[in-house]
Tab-separated table of C-alpha atoms and ligand atoms in Angstrom:
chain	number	residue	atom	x	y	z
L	746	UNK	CA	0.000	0.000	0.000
L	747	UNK	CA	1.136	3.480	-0.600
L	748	UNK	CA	2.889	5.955	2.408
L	749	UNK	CA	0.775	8.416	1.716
L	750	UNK	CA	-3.218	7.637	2.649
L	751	UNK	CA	-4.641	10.627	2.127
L	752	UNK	CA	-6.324	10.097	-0.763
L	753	UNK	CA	-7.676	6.819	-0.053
L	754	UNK	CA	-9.032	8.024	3.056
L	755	UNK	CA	-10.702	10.893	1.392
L	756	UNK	CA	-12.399	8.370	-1.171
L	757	UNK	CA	-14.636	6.438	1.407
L	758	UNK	CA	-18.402	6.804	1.836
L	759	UNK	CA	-18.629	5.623	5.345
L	760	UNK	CA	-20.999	7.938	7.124
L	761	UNK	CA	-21.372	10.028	4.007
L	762	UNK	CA	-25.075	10.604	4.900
L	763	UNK	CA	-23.963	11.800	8.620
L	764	UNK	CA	-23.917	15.518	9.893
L	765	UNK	CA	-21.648	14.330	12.598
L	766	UNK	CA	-19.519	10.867	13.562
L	767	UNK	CA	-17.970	9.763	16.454
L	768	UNK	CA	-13.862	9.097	16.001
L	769	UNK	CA	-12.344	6.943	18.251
L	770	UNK	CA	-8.804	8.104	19.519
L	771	UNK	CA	-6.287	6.144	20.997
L	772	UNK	CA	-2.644	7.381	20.246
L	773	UNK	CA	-2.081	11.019	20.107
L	774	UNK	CA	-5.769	11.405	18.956
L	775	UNK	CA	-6.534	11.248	23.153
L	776	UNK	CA	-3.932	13.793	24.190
L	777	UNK	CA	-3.404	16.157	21.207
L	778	UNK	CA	-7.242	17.593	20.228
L	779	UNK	CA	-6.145	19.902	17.835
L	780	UNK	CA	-9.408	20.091	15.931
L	781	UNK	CA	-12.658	20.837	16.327
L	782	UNK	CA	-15.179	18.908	17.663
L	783	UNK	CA	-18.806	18.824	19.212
L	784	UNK	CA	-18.436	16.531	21.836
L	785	UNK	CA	-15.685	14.614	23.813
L	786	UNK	CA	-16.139	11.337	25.664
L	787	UNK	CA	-14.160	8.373	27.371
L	788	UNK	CA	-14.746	4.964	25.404
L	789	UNK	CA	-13.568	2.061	24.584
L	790	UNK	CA	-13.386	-0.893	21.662
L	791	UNK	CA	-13.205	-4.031	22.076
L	792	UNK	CA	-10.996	-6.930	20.234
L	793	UNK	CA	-8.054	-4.414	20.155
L	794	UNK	CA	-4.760	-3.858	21.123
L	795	UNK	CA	-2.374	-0.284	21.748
L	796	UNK	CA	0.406	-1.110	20.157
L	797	UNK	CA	4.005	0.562	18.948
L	798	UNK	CA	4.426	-1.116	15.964
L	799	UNK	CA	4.214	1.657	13.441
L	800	UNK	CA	6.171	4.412	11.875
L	801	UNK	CA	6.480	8.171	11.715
L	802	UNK	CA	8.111	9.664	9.058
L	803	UNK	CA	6.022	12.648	8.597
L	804	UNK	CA	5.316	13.366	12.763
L	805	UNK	CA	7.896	12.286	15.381
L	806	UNK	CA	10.694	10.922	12.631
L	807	UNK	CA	11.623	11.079	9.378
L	808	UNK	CA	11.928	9.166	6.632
L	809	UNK	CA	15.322	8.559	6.970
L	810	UNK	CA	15.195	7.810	10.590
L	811	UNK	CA	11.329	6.778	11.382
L	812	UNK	CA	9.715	7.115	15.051
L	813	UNK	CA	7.239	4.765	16.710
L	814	UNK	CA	3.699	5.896	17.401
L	815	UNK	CA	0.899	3.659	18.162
L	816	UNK	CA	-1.602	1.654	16.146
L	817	UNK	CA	-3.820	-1.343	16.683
L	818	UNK	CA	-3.777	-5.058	16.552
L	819	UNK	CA	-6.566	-7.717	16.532
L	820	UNK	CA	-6.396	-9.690	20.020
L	821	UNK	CA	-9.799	-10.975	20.541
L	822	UNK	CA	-11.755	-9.805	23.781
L	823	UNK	CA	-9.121	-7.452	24.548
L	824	UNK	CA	-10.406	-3.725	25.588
L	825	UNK	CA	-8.650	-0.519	24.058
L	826	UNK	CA	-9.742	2.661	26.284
L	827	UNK	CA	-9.185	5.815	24.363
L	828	UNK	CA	-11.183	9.238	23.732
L	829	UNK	CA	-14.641	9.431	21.273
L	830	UNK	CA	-15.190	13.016	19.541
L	831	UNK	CA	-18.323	13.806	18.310
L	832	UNK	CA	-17.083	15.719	14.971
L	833	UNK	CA	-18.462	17.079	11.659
L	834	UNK	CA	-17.605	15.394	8.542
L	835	UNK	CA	-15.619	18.255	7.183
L	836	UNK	CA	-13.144	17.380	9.959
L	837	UNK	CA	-12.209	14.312	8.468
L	838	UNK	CA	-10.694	16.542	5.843
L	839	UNK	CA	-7.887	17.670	8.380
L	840	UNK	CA	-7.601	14.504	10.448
L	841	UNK	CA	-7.165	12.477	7.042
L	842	UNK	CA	-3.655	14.398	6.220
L	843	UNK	CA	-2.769	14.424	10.416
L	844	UNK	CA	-3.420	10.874	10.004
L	845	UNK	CA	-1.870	10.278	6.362
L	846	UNK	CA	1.453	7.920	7.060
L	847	UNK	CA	-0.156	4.772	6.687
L	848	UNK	CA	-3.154	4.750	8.630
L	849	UNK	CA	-6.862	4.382	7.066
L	850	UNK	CA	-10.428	4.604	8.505
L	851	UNK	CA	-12.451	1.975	9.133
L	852	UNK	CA	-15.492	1.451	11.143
L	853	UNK	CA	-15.806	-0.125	14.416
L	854	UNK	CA	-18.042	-0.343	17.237
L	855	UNK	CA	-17.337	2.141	20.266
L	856	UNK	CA	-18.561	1.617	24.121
L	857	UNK	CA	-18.950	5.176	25.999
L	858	UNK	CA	-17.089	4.264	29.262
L	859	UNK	CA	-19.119	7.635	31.185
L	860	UNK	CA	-22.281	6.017	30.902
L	861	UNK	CA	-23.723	4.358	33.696
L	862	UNK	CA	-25.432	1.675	31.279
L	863	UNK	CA	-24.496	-0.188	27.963
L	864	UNK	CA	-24.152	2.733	25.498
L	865	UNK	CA	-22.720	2.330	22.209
L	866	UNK	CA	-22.221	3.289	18.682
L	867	UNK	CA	-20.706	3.227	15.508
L	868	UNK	CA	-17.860	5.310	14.594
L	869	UNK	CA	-14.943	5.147	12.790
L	870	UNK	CA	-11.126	4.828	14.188
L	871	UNK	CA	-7.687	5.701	12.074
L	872	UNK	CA	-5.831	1.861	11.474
L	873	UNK	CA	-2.451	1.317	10.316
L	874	UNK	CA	-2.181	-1.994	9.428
L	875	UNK	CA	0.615	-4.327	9.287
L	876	UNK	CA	0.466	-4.536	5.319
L	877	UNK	CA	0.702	-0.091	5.274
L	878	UNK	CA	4.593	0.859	3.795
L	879	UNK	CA	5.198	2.505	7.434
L	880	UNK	CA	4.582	-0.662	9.518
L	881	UNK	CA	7.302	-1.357	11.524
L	882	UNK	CA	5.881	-4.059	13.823
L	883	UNK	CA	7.224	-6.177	16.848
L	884	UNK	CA	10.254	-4.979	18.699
L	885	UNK	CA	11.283	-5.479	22.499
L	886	UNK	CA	10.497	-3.173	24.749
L	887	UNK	CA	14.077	-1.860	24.799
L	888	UNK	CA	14.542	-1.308	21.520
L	889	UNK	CA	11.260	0.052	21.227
L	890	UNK	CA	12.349	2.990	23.580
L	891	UNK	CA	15.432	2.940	22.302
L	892	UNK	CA	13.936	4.217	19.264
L	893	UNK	CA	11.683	6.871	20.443
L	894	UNK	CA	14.432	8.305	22.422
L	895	UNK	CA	16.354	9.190	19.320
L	896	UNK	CA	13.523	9.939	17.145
L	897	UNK	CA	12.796	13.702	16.375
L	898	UNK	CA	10.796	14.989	13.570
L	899	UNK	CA	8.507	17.889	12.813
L	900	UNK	CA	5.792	17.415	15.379
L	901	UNK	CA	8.699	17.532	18.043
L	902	UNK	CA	10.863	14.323	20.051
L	903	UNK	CA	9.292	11.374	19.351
L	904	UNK	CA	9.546	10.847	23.469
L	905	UNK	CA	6.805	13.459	23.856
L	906	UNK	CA	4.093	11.269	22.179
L	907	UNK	CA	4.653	8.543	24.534
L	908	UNK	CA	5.018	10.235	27.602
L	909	UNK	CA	1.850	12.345	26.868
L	910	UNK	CA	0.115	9.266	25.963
L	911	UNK	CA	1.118	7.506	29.207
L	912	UNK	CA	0.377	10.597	31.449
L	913	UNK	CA	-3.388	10.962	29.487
L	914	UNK	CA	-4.256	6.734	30.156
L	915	UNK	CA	-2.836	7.342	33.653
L	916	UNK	CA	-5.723	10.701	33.918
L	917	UNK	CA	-8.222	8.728	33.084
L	918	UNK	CA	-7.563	5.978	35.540
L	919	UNK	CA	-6.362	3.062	32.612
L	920	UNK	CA	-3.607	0.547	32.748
L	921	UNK	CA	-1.817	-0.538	29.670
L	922	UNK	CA	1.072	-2.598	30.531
L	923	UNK	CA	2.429	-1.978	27.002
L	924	UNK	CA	2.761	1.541	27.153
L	925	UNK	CA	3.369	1.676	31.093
L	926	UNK	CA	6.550	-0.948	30.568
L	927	UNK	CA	7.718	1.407	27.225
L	928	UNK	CA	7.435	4.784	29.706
L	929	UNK	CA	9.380	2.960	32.011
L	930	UNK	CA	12.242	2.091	29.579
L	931	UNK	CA	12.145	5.086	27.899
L	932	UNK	CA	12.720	7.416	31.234
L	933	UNK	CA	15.476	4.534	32.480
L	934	UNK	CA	17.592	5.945	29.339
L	935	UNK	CA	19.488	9.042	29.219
L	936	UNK	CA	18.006	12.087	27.692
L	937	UNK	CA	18.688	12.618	24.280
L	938	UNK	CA	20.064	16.126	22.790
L	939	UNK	CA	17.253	17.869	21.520
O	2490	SIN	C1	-5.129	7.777	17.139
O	2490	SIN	O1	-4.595	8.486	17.984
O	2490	SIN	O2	-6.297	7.372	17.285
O	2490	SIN	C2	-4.429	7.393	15.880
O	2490	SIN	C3	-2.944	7.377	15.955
O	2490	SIN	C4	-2.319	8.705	16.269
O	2490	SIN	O3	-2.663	9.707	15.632
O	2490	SIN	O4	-1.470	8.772	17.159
């Protein structure tokens, strides 16, 4: 599949007849709300897994020297928490090019966690799959931070993205040993030169 997603993104119909869709977030999309939307609520989807197995060339790397920012991978009755927006469909516009390096919409099933009964709905959630150009997949934890201690790239240090990430779960009361064990590697290293 081609780096650049943009224009596949831009080409699909999902929710075409909506005034406004609910996004799910769950990388930088919970901690870095740079667009507009109507509404903002915990939630949660289910069969999927945080992980950082893809590549930034275009945010917190480059293409010579990629970061690591999250995505998701299919484990079966595993929960993701993460952040819903209630948005227009002219935002998907913007969010389409934020989200260009490799990762594509698709629609999934979200769970409002704020709710004190069953509420859900469908929404859509930004994917990079493991057969997108950027996919870097599997490491170990050390390399992993390794990585996104060196990375840099024109969003800023690659180590902001994690640590935000990690501080925002920790606000809204989640665990996620994966990104908890990658914090904690990444602040046993010494601080790169910015
Ligand atoms: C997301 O946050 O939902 C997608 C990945 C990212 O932009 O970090």
């Amino acid at each position: 599949m081609t780096l650049d997603t943009t224009a596949i993104n831009q080409q699909m119909t999902h929710f075409d007849d909506h005034e406004a869709i609910w996004l799910f977030g769950y990388g930088s999309l919970i901690w870095k709300a740079d667009f507009p939307f109507l509404e903002r609520r915990p939630a949660h989807i289910v069969g999927w897994t945080r992980r950082f197995w893809q590549g930034s060339h275009d945010h917190r790397g480059t293409p010579e020297a990629p970061g690591r920012v999250a995505t998701l991978t299919e484990s079966p009755g595993a929960i993701c928490h993460g952040m819903a927006y209630r948005i227009t469909r002219d935002v998907l516009g913007p969010l389409d090019v934020r989200e260009k390096n490799g990762y594509l919409r698709v629609v999934t099933p979200l769970h409002f966690d704020d709710s004190g009964h069953v509420e859900s709905h469908e929404g859509l959630v930004y994917l990079a799959s493991e057969d997108n150009a950027a996919f870097l997949g599997p490491a170990s934890n050390a390399e992993i931070a390794r990585q996104i201690a060196e990375s840099h790239g024109p969003s800023g240090p690659n180590r902001d993205y994690l640590l935000n990430l990690a501080d925002a779960l920790r606000e809204m009361g989640h665990d996620d040993p994966h990104i908890f064990a990658l914090e904690r590697e990444l602040l046993a290293l010494p601080k790169q030169p910015a």
